[in-house]
Each structure stands twice: as structure tokens, then as C-alpha cells.
Short mmCIF file of C-alpha atoms in Angstrom, two decimals:
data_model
loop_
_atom_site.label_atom_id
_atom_site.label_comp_id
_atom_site.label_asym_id
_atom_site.label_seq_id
_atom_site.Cartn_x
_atom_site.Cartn_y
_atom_site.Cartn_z
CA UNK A 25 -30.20 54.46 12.50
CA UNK A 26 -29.17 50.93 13.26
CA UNK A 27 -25.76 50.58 15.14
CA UNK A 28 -23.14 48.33 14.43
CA UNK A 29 -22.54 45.31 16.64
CA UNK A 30 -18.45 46.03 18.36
CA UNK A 31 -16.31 43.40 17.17
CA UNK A 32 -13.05 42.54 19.27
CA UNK A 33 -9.40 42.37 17.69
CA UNK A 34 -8.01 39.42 16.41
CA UNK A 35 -6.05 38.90 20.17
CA UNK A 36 -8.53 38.86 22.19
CA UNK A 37 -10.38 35.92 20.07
CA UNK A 38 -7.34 33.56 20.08
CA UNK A 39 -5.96 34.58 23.76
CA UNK A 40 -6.74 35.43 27.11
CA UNK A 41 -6.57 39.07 27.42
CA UNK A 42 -4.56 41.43 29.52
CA UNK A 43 -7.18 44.24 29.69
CA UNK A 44 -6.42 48.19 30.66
CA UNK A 45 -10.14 48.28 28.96
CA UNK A 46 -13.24 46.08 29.21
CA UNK A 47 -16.15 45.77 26.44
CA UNK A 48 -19.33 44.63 28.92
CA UNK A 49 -22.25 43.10 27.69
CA UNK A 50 -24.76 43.73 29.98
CA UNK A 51 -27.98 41.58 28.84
CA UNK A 52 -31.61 43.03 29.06
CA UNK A 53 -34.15 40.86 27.47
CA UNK A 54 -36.25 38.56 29.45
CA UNK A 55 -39.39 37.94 27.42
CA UNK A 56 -39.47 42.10 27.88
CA UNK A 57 -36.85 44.54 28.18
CA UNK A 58 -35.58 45.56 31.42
CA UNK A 59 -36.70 49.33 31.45
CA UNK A 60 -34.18 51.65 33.11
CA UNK A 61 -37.20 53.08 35.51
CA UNK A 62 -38.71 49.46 36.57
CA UNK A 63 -37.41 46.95 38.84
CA UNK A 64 -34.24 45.24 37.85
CA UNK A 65 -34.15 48.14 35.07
CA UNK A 66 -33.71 50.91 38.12
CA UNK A 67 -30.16 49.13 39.16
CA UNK A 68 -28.67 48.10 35.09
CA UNK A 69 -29.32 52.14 34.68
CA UNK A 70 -27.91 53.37 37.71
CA UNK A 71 -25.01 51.03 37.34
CA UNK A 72 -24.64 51.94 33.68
CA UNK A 73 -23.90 55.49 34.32
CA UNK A 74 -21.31 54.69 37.50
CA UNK A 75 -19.51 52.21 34.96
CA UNK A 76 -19.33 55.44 32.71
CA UNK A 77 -17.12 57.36 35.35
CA UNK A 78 -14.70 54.35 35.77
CA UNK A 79 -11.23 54.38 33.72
CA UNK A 80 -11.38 50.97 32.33
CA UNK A 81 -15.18 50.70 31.02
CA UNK A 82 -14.64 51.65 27.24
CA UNK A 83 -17.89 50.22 25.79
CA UNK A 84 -20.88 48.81 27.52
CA UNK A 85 -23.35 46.56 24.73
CA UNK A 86 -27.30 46.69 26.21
CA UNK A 87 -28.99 43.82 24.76
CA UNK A 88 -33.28 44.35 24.70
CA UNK A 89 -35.91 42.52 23.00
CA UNK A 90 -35.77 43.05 19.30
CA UNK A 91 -38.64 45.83 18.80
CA UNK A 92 -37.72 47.47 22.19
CA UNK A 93 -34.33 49.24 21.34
CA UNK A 94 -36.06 52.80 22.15
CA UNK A 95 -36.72 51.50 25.97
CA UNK A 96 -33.03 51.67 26.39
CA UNK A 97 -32.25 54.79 24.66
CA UNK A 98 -32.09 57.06 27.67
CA UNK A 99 -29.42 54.84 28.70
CA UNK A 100 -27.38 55.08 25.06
CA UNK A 101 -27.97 58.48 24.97
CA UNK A 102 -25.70 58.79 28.23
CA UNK A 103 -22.45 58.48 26.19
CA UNK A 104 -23.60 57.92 22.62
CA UNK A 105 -20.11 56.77 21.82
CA UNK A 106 -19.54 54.09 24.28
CA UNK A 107 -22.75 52.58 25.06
CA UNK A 108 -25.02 50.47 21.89
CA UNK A 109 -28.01 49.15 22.27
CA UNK A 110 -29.11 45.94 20.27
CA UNK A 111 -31.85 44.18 19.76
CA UNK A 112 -31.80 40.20 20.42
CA UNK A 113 -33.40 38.99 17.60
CA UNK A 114 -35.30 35.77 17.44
CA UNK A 115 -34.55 32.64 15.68
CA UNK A 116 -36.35 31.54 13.14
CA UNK A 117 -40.06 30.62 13.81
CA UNK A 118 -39.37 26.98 12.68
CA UNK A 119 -37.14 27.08 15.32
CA UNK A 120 -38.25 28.28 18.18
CA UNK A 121 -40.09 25.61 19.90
CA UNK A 122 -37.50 22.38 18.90
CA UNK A 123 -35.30 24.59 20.50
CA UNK A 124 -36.67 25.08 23.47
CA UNK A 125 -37.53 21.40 23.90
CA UNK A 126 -34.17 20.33 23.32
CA UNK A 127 -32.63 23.15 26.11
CA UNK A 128 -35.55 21.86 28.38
CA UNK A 129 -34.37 18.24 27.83
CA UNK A 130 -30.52 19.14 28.17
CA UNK A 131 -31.19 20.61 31.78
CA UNK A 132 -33.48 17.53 32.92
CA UNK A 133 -30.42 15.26 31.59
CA UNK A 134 -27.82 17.63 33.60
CA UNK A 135 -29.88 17.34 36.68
CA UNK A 136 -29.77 13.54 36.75
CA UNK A 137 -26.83 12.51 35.03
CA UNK A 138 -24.45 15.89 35.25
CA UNK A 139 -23.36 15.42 31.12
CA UNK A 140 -25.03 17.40 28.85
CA UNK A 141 -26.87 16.34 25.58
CA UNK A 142 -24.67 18.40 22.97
CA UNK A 143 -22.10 15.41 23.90
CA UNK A 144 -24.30 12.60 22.99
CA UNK A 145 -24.10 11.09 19.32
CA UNK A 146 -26.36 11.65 17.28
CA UNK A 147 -28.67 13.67 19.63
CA UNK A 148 -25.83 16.00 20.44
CA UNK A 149 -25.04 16.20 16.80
CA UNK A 150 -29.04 17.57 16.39
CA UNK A 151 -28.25 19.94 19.68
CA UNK A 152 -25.39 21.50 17.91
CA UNK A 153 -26.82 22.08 14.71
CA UNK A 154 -29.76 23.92 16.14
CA UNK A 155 -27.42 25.92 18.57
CA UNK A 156 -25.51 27.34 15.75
CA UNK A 157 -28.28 28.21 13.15
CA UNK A 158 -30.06 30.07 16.59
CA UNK A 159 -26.72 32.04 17.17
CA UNK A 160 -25.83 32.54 14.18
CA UNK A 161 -27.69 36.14 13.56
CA UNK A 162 -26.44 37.42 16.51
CA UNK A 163 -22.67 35.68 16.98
CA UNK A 164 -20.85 38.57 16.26
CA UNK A 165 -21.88 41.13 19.09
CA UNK A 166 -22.61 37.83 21.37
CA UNK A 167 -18.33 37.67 20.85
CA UNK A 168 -18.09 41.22 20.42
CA UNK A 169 -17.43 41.75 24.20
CA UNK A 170 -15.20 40.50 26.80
CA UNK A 171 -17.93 39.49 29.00
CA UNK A 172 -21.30 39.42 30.19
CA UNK A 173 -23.21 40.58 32.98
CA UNK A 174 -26.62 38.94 33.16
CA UNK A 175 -28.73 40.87 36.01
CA UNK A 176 -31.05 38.15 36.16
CA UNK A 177 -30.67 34.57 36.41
CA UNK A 178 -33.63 33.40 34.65
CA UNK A 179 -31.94 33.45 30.67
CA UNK A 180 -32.30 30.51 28.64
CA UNK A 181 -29.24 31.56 26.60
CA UNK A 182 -25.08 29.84 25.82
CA UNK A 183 -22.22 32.35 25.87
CA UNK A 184 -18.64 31.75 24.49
CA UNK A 185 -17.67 34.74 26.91
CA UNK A 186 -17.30 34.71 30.85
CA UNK A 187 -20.75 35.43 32.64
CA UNK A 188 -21.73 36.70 36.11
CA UNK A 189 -24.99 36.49 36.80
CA UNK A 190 -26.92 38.49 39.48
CA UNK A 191 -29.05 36.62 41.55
CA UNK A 192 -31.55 38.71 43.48
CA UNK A 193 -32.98 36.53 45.62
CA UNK A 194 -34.73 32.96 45.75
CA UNK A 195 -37.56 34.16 46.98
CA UNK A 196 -39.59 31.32 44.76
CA UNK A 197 -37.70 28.75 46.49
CA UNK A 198 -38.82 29.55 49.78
CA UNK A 199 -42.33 30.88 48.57
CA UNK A 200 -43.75 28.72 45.78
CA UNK A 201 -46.96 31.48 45.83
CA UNK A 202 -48.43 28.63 43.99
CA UNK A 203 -46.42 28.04 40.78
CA UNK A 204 -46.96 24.70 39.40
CA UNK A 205 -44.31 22.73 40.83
CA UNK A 206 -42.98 21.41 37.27
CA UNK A 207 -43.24 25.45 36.13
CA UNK A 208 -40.92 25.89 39.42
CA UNK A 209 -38.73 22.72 38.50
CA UNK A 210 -38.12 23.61 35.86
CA UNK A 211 -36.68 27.19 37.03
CA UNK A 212 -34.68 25.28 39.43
CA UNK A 213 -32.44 23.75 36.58
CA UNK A 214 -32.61 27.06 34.75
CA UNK A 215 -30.99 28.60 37.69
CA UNK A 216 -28.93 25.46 37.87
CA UNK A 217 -27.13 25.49 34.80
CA UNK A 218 -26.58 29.17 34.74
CA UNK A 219 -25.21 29.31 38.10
CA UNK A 220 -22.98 26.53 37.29
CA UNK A 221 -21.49 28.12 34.25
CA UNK A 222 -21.31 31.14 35.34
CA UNK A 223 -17.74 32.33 36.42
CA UNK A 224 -19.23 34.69 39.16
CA UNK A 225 -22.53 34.84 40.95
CA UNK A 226 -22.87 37.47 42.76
CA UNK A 227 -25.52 39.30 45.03
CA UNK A 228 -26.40 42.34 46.79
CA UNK A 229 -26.37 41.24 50.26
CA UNK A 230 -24.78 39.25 52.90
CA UNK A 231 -28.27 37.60 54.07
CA UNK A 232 -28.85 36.17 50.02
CA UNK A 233 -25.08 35.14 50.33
CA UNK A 234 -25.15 33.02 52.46
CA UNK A 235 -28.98 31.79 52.95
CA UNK A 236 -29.34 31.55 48.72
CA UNK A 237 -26.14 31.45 46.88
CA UNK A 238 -24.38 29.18 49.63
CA UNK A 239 -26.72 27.69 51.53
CA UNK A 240 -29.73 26.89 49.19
CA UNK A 241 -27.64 26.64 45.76
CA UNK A 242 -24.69 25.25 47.32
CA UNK A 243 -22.16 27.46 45.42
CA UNK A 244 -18.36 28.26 46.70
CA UNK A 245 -17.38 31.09 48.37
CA UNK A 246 -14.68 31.40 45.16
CA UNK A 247 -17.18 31.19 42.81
CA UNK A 248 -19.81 34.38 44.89
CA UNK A 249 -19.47 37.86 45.43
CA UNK A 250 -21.38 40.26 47.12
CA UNK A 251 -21.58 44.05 46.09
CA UNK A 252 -23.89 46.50 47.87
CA UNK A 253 -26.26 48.54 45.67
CA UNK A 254 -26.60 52.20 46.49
CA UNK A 255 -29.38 54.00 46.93
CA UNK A 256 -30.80 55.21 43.09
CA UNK A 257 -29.44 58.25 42.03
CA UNK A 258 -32.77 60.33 41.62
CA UNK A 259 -36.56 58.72 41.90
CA UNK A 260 -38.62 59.66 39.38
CA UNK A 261 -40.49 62.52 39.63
CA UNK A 262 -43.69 63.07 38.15
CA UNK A 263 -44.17 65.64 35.05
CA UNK A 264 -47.50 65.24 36.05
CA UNK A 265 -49.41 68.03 38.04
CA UNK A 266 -49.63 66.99 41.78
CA UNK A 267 -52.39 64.42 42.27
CA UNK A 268 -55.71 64.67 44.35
CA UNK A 269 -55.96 61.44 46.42
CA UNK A 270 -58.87 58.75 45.84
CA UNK A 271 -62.09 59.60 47.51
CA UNK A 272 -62.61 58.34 50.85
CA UNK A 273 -58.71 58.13 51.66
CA UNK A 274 -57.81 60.36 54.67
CA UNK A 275 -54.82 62.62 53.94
CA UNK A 276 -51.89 61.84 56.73
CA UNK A 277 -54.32 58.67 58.04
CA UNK A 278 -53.58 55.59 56.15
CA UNK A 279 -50.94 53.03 55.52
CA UNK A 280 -49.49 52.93 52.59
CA UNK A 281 -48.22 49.58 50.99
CA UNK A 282 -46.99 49.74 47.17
CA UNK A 283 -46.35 46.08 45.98
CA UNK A 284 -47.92 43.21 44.02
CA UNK A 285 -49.88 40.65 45.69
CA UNK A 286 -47.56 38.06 46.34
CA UNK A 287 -47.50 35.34 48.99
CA UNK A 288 -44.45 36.94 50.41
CA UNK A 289 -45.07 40.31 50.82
CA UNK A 290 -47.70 39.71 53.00
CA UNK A 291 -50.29 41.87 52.72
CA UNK A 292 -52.55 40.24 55.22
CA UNK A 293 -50.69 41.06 58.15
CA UNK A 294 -51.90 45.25 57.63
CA UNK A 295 -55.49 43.77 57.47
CA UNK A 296 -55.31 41.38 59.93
CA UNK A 297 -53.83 44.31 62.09
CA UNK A 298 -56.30 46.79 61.76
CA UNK A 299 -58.96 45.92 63.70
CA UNK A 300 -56.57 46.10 66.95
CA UNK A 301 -54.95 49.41 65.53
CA UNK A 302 -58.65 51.35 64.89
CA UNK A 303 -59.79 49.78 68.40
CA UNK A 304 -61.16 53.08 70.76
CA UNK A 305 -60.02 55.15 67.75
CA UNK A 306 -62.53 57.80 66.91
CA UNK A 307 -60.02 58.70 63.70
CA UNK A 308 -59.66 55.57 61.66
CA UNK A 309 -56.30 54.30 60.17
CA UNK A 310 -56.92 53.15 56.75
CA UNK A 311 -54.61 50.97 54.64
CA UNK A 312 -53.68 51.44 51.13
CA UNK A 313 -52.71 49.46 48.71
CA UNK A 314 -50.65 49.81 44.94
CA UNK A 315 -49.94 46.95 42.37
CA UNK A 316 -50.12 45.67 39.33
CA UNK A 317 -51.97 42.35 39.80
CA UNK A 318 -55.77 42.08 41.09
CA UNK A 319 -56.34 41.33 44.35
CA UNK A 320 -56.22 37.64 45.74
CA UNK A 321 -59.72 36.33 46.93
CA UNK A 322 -58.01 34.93 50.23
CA UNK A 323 -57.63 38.75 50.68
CA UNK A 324 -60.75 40.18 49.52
CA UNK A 325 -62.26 37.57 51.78
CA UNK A 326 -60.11 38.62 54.51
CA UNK A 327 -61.36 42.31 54.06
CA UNK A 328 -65.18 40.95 54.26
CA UNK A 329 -64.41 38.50 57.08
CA UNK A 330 -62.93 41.30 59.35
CA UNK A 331 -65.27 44.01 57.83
CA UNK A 332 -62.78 46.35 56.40
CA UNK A 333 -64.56 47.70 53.74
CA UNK A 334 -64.32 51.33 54.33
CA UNK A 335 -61.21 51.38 55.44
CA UNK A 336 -59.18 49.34 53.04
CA UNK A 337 -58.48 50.72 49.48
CA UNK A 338 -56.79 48.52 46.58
CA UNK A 339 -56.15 51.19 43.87
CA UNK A 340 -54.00 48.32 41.34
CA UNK A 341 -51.85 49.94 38.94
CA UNK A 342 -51.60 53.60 39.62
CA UNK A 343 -49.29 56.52 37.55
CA UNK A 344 -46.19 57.91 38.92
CA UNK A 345 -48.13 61.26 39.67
CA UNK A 346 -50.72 59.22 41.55
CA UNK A 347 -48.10 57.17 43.68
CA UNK A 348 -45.72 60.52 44.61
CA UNK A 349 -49.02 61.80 45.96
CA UNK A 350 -49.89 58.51 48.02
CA UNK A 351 -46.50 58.55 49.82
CA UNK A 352 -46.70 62.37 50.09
CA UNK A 353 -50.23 62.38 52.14
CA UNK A 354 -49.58 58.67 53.74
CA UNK A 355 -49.02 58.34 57.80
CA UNK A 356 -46.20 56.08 56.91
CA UNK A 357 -45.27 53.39 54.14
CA UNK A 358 -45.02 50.26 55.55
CA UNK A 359 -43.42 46.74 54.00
CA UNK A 360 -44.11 43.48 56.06
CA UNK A 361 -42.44 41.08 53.46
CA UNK A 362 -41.52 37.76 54.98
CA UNK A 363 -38.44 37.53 52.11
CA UNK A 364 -36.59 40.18 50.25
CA UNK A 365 -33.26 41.23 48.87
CA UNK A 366 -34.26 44.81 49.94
CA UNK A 367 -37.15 46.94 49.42
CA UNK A 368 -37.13 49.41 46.71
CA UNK A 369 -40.52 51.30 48.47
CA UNK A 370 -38.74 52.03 51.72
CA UNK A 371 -36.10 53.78 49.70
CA UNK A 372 -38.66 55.37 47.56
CA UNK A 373 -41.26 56.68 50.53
CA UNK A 374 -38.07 58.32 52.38
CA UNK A 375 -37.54 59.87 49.06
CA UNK A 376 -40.87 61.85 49.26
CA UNK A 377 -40.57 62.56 52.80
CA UNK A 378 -43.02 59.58 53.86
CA UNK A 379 -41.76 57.98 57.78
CA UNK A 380 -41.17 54.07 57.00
CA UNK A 381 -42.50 50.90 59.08
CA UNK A 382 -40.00 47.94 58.56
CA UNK A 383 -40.72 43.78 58.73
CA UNK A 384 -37.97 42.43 61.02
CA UNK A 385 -36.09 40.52 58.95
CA UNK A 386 -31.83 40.28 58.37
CA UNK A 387 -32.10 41.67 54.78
CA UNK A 388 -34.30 44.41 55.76
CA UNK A 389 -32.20 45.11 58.68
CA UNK A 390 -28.86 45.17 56.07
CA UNK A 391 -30.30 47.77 53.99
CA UNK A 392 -31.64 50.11 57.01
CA UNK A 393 -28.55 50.11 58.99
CA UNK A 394 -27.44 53.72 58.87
CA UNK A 395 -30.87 54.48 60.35
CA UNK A 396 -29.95 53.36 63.55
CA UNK A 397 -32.61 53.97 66.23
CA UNK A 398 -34.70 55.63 63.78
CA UNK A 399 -35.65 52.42 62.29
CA UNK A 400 -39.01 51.30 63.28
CA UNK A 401 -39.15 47.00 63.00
CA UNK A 402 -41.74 44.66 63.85
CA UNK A 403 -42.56 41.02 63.71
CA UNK A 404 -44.16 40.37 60.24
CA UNK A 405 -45.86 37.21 62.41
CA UNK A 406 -47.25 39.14 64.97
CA UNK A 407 -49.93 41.56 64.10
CA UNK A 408 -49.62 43.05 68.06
CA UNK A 409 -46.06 44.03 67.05
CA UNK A 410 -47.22 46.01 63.94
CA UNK A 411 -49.64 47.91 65.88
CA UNK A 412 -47.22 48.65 68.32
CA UNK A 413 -44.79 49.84 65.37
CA UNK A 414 -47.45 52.23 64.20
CA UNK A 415 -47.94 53.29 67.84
CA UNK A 416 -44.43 54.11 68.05
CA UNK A 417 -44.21 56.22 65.19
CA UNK A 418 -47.68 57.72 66.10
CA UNK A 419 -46.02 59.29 69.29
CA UNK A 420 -43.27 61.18 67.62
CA UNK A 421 -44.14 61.35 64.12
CA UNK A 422 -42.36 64.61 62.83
CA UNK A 423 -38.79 63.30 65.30
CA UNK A 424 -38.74 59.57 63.85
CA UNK A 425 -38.73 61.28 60.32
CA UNK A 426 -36.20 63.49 60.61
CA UNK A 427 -34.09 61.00 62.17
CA UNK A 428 -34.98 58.50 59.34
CA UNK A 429 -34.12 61.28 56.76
CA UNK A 430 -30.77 61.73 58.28
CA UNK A 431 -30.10 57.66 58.33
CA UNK A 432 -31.28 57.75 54.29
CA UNK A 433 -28.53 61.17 54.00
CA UNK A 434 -26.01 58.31 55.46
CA UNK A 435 -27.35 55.74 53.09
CA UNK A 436 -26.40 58.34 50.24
CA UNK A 437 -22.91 57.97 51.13
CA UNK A 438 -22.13 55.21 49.43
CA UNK A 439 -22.36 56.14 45.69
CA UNK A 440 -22.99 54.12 42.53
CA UNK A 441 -19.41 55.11 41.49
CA UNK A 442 -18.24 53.41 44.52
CA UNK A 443 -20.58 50.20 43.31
CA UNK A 444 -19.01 50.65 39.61
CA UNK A 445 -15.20 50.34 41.02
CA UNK A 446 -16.19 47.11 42.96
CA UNK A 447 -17.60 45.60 39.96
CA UNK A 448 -15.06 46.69 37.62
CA UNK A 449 -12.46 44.94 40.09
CA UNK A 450 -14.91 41.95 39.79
CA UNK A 451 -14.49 42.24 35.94
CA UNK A 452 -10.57 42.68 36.14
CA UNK A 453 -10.44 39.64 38.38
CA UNK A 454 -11.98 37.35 35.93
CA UNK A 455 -10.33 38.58 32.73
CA UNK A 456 -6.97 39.23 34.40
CA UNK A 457 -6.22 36.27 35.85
CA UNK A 458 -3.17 35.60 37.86
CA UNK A 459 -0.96 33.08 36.74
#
């Protein structure tokens, strides 16, 4: 049965509210729904149900893709009475694509002159007319909240209400991994005008803080926030029945690495390593790998160049039964990204009692703290340094894991209802206003 859209009282539309209680709009359509078990998805849900807990959160709105209600219905059925899902439905076919010129336009005319085009005469006049027959389907749950959290910067889409938008990580700036460069110009200005009308922008880590949000977008330190995720409440189990692994994969001999083939998370370094590592070994280390996107010919020619055909294994897209299994059996999961936020897999492996390998760099560092010692880095340059890495867990296996397992006990500490209460003061702060 379709739910109604909240609507807000009379007050809060004509004045700025003095809120014991916050309606939050938290918006999860990007092309597809943000699913509560996938990427971006894995932190709304787990923030979802520490908002639940907190005194002042009395409805939260989930926005999907119209058609994809059902993906957030786990989430709804949480607290049926406080938390609606809607889907964001589309304009008008007609529509569609003068729109999306005319928001394209508006951000190349911000960019060069700073004034928008729904100011302009007779253009503006065309930019407002199109703005409100696109909104107009959806205005009353877009102003049926007190404000929005958008946990992903790349939304083509106006609010009346205050935003904060989440930004990750730049990683694209800093790694084009060979996006057209007017596709990734014309993300820039995306991120551009949401940033700028955004009343918070806020990320998970000091690193993005500073090196993103005030060093490459140039924001104020008023104007950013940073609030440390925790770890997920539970990772997914499988229903499935425990999985064999792949023929020709060694049980408790290979090195796992579960990510897509991107420039950045440097997948070459494991091959380029593993001639040095297998070197006077009579027991072969083999490296896996997990993702959703085919393999990169600079890789597979990598693999054929160094002959590491029987020891390198690119599975793509694998099930949740399949992956438990590969960090189960691996030797150790290992992540040499050259740019992250934080890595979801290191969390993961520890989950499933898999020893972890770390690239050596601040953000990486930030999230592994409470392992202390236990931590194994190396230089995701230097090939030498990742064989020493694996060396170094090689020689006392069974004492870096427990060690590791007690840093990730530590890391549990810090609880998404502690995350909730730091946003919620976020939320107070911009609704509450001191005068």
C-alpha cells in the first residue's frame, strides 16, 4: 500500500523552527537506489537504525528510484511508523532532457560568471517554469521535512530545505581512471554547486577534511564537519551453504583482493609483487581477485608479461556465499589503494577471521588505529615493501590475527548510536540556530 508523503505544520513553513523533533529526509536515488547491503547503502542503513535510538529523530523520509521502493523496505520495516519510503518519480518524458540541458547550462554559467540562469530574463523565466512543472509531483514530501541529508554528492536536484551533503572522497579528482575530461568537468560543477548550497558538508575523516573538502574544494572550516563512521553493525552472512573454493586456488595460500578494477586501487602492485614473493618458494602464493567490472587489458597483459597465469585468479562478480568462503580460506586480504576514505574489505575480512595487509596511506592509517602494532602497512609504490608485509605476517600468522581481532573489538567501541548523536547535534545546529 502506497504511503503518504509527511507534510509539516503550518509553523514550520512560514518560520524558522525551534525543534525538540526533526523530520530527515535522507535521499537515496542516484540513477539506482542506494541498497542498504551495498556501498554507500551499508552506512544510510546502519545510520538509519542509530537515528532510531536518538530522542529527537521522529520521522526519517528514504527517497529511492520510483520502481525500487521494495529495496528499502528492510529499512521501513525497522519502525514502520517513523520511517516512509518514497519513490522519486520522474518528470515528464517531454521533459527530461530540456531539463537537463538547462541545469547543465546553469552550472557552466555559475562556474564562469558565479550568477545563475533562473535570474536572467527571459531565459530565467524558461528555467523557472521548467523547475516548477519538474517539482511539482513531488513538492509536498520534498517540503515535508526539515531537512535533507544527501549521502552522496553527485544529485542533480534544488531543495527549499537545508542540505548536508556527504562527500566520500574525491578520489576522481586525483584519479581521472580515464573519464572523459568534459564527463569529469562536468562532475566538478555538479559537486560545485551542491557543495556551495549546501549548509553542511561533511565527511568521515580527518585526511578527506582537509586534503578534499578544504584543500581541493576550498570550503570553510564553518561550513565542514567531520563524523567518524563505525564499524557496520553485522556483515552479511550468507544463507547460502558454505562454498567450495574455485579449482586451482590453494586453501590458506593466496591473497585475497575484493574490489573493482579501478586505477586507484591498484591492483598491479599484488602482480607486480609476486614474482619476488614466490621466488625459492616451493609452495606458491597465489592472488585473488573479486569485482564487478572485467579485467583491464593493461592487467591481463601484466599477468602474461610476468607469466602469472597459474597463479592469478580473477573470479568478477561472485555471491555473498562465494566471497565469505574466499576470506575464510585466504592467507590474508590485502588492499593497496593509492586513495580511499576507508576500506570497507579490511573491515569485512577481520569480520570472517581473515589477517589484513594495509597500503600506507593517512586514511588507511585513521581507520586502523586501534590496531596498533598489529597493523601490517606497506608502501603501495614499492612492491619490495609488500613482500616484506606478507613476510611479516607469514612469520606469526595465528599472533598478528589475534592481535588484529582485538584492535577490530576496540574499533567496535565506538557505536553507530554514538555516530547518530553527533549527527543529530549536526542537525540541531543547523535548524536551531543561535541568535
Amino acid at each position: 500500500m502506497e504511503s503518504r508523503p509527511m507534510a509539516l505544520s503550518q509553523s514550520h513553513r512560514t518560520m524558522t523552527p525551534q525543534l525538540d523533533k526533526i523530520k530527515l529526509g535522507i535521499w537515496c536515488d542516484y540513477g539506482v537506489t542506494l541498497e542498504p547491503t551495498e556501498g554507500i547503502g551499508v552506512f544510510v542503513a546502519n545510520l538509519v537504525e542509530g537515528l532510531l535510538g536518538q530522542p529527537s529523530m521522529e520521522k526519517i523520509l528514504l527517497v529511492s528510484k520510483e520502481g525500487q521502493e521494495q529495496l528499502l523496505e528492510p529499512l521501513r520495516l525497522l519502525a514502520p511508523d517513523r520511517i516512509e519510503v518514497i519513490g522519486n518519480s520522474k518528470p515528464p518524458f517531454y521533459l527530461r532532457k530540456p531539463w537537463k540541458t538547462l541545469r547543465q547550462a546553469d552550472r557552466r554559467r555559475i562556474e564562469r560568471t558565479g550568477t545563475s540562469i533562473r535570474d536572467q530574463g527571459p531565459l530565467g523565466w524558461t528555467y523557472r517554469w521548467f523547475e516548477r512543472r519538474v517539482n511539482h509531483s513531488k513538492a509536498s514530501w520534498l517540503e515535508g521535512v526539515d531537512l535533507w541529508l544527501l549521502p552522496y554528492v553527485g544529485l542533480d536536484q534544488e531543495f527549499n530545505k537545508p542540505t548536508i551533503v556527504i562527500v566520500h572522497d574525491l578520489v576522481t579528482y586525483h584519479f581521472s581512471d580515464g573519464t572523459p575530461p568534459e564527463k569529469l568537468d562536468s562532475f566538478k560543477r555538479l559537486v560545485n554547486q551542491v557543495t556551495a548550497r549546501a549548509k553542511i558538508v561533511a565527511c568521515m575523516s580527518d585526511f578527506i577534511l582537509h586534503k578534499d573538502l578544504h584543500g581541493t574544494l576550498g570550503l570553510a572550516s564553518d561550513r565542514t564537519r567531520m563524523v567518524r563512521p563505525a564499524v557496520p553493525r553485522d556483515f552479511r552472512r550468507s544463507s547460502e551453504p558454505p562454498s567450495m573454493l574455485p579449482e586451482g586456488i590453494p586453501a590458506g595460500r593466496y591473497l585475497l583482493y575484493p574490489a573493482a578494477f579501478r586505477n586507484y586501487k591498484n591492483h598491479q602492485l599484488l602482480l607486480r609483487a609476486l614474482p619476488s614473493i614466490n621466488r625459492d618458494q616451493p609452495d606458491p602464493w597465489h592472488v585473488v581477485f573479486t569485482g564487478i567490472k572485467q579485467t583491464p587489458p593493461d592487467l591481463l597483459d601484466l599477468i602474461k608479461d610476468l607469466q602469472l597465469e597459474p597463479w592469478v585468479h580473477v573470479l568478477g562478480k561472485v555471491s555473498r556465499g562465494e566471497l565469505e568462503s574466499l576470506y575464510r580460506h585466504a592467507f590474508a586480504t590485502a588492499v593497496p589503494s593509492l586513495y580511499e576514505q576507508g576500506s570497507f574489505p579490511l573491515m569485512e575480512a577481520l569480520s570472517f577471521g581473515c589477517p589484513i595487509l594495509s597500503s600506507d596511506i593517512p586514511s588507511l592509517r585513521e581507520q586502523l588505529a586501534a590496531m596498533g602494532p598489529d597493523a601490517i602497512y606497506f608502501d603501495p609504490h614499492s612492491e619490495s615493501d609488500f613482500a616484506r608485509a606478507v613476510f611479516e605476517l607469514n612469520q606469526d600468522r595465528s599472533g598478528k590475527l589475534a592481535g588484529q581481532l582485538a584492535g577490530f573489538q576496540r574499533m567496535k567501541q565506538r557505536t553507530w548510536t554514538d555516530v547518530a548523536g553527533e549527527w543529530c547535534k549536526i542537525f540541531h545546529a543547523i535548524l536551531e540556530p543561535t541568535v
